[in-house]
mmCIF file of C-alpha atoms in Angstrom:
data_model
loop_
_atom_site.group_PDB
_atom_site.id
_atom_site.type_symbol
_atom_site.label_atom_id
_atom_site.label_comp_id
_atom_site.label_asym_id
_atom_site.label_seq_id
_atom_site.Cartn_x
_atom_site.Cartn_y
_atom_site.Cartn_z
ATOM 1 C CA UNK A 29 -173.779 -15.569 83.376
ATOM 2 C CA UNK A 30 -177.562 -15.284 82.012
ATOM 3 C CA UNK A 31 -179.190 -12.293 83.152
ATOM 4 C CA UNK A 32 -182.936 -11.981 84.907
ATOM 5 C CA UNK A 33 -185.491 -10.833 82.445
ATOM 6 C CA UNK A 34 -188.902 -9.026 83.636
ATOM 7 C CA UNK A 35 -190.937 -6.914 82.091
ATOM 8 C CA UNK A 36 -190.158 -3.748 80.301
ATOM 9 C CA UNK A 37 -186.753 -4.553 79.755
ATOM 10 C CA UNK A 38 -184.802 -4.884 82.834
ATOM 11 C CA UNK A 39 -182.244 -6.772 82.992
ATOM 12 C CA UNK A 40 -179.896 -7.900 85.607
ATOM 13 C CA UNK A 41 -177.534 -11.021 86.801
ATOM 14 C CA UNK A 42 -176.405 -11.740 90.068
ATOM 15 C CA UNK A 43 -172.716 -11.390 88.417
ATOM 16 C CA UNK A 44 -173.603 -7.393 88.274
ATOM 17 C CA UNK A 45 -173.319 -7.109 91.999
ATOM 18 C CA UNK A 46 -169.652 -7.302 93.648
ATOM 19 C CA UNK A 47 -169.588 -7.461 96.876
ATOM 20 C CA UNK A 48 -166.712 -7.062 99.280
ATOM 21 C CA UNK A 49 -166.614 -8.492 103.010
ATOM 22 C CA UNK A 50 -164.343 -8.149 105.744
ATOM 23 C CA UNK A 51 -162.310 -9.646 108.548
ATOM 24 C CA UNK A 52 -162.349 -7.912 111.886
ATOM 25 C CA UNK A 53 -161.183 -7.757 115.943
ATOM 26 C CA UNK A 54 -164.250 -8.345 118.027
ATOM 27 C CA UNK A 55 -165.676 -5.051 119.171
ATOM 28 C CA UNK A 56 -164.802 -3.214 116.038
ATOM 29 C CA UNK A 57 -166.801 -1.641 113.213
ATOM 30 C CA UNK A 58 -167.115 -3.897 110.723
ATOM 31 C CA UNK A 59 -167.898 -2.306 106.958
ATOM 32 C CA UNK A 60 -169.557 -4.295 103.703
ATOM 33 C CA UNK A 61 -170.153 -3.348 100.513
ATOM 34 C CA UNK A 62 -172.054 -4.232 97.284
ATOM 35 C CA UNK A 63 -171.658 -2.379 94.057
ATOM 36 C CA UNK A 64 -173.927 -2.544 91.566
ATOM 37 C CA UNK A 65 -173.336 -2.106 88.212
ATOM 38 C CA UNK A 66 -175.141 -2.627 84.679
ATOM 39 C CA UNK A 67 -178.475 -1.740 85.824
ATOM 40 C CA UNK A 68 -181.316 -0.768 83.023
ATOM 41 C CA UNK A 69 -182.744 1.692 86.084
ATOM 42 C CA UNK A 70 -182.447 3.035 89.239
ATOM 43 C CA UNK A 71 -183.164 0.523 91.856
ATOM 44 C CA UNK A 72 -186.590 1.160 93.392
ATOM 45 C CA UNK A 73 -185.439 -0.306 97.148
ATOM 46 C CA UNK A 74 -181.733 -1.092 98.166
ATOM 47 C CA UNK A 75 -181.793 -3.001 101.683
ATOM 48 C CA UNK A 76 -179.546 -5.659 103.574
ATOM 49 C CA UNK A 77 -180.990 -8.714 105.670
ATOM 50 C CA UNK A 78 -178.859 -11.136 108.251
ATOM 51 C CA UNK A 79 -181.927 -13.606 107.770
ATOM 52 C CA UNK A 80 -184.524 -12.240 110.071
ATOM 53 C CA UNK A 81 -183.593 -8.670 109.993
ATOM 54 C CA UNK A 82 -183.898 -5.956 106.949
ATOM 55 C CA UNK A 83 -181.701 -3.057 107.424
ATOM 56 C CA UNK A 84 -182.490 -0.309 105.395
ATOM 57 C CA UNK A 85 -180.557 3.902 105.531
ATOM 58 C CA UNK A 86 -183.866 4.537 107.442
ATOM 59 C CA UNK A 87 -183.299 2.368 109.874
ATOM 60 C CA UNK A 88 -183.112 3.770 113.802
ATOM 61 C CA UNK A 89 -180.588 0.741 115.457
ATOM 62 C CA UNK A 90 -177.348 1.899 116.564
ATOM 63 C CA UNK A 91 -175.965 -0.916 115.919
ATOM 64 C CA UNK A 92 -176.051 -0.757 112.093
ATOM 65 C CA UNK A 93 -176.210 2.069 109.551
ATOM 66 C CA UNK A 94 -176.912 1.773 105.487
ATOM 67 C CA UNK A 95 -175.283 4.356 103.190
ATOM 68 C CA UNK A 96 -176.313 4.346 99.771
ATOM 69 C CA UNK A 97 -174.752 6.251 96.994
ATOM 70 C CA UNK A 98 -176.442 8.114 94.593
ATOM 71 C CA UNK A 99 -177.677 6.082 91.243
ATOM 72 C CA UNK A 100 -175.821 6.976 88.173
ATOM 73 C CA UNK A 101 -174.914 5.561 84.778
ATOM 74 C CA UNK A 102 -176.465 2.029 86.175
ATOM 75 C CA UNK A 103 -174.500 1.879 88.788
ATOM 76 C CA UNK A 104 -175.073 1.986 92.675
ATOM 77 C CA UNK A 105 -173.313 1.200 96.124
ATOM 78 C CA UNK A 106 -174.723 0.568 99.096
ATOM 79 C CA UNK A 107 -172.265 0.325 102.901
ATOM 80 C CA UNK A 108 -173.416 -1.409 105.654
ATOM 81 C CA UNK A 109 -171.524 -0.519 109.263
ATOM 82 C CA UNK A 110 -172.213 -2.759 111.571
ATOM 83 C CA UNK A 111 -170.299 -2.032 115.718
ATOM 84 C CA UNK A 112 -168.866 -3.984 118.193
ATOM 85 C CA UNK A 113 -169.145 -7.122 115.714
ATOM 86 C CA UNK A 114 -168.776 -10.258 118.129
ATOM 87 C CA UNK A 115 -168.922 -13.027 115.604
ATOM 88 C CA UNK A 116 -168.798 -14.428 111.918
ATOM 89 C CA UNK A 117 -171.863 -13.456 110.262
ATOM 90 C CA UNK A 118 -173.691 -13.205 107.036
ATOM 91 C CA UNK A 119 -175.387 -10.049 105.149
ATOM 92 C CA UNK A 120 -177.233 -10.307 102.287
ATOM 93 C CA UNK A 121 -177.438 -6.954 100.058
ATOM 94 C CA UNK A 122 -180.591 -7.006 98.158
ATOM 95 C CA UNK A 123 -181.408 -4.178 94.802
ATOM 96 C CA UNK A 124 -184.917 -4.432 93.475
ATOM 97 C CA UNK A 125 -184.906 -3.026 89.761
ATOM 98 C CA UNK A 126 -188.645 -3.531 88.279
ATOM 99 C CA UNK A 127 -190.006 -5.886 90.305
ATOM 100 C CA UNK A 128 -186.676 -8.156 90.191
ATOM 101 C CA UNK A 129 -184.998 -8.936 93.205
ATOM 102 C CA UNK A 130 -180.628 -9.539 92.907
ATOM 103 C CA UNK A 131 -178.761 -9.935 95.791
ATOM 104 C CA UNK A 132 -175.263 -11.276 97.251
ATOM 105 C CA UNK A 133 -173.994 -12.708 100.281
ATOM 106 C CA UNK A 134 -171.202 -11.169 102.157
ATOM 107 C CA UNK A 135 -168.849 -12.469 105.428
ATOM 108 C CA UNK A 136 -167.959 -10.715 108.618
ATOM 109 C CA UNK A 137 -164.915 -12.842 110.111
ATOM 110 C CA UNK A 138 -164.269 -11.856 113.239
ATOM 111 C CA UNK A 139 -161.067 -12.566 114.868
ATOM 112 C CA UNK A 140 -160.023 -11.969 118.563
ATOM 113 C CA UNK A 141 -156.358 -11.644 119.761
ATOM 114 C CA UNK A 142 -155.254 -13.640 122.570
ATOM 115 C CA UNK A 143 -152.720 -13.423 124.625
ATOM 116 C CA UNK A 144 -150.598 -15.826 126.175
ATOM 117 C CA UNK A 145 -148.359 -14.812 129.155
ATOM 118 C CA UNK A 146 -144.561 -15.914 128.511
ATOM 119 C CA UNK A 147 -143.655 -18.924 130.595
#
């Protein structure tokens, strides 16, 4: 895939992110990642949105926490936890290298067990 120039040389493509969902039982922690990799520089802000929220590691909810590993050789992960997940949703985990903004969509499925009483 073709990378995103900007100035002073960073470069980086939507195809250097990986990011790995997860499925779920209502109620539970649910855990996504995105790794970054191939990065010119150290990412100046690392943050996940849901559409109207940012969630950043400073962030005071209880609801969701951000872990972000250290920067090294270009590479980067960042974890968001998010409890007592009630339904499918849809994070979006954003790096901003020099002005450029990459970022990758990632699904919650949440799944609840029924049960059915034998007849």
């Amino acid at each position: 895939s073709s990378g995103i120039n900007a100035e002073y040389g960073a470069t980086l493509s939507a195809s250097d992110i990986t990011a790995t969902g997860t499925t779920v039982l209502v109620g539970f922690v649910a855990t996504v990642t995105c790794q970054l990799s191939g990065a010119s520089q150290q990412p100046s802000d690392v943050y996940w949105t849901d559409g109207t929220t940012e969630y950043r590691t400073t962030s005071t909810s209880e609801d969701y926490k951000v872990t972000n590993s250290g920067y090294s050789g270009g590479s980067q992960k960042t974890t968001l936890e998010i409890s007592g997940a009630s339904a499918p949703l849809h994070y979006t985990c954003n790096f901003l290298i020099n002005g450029v903004l990459s970022n990758r969509r990632v699904e919650v499925n949440v799944m609840e067990i029924i049960t059915v009483p034998a007849l």
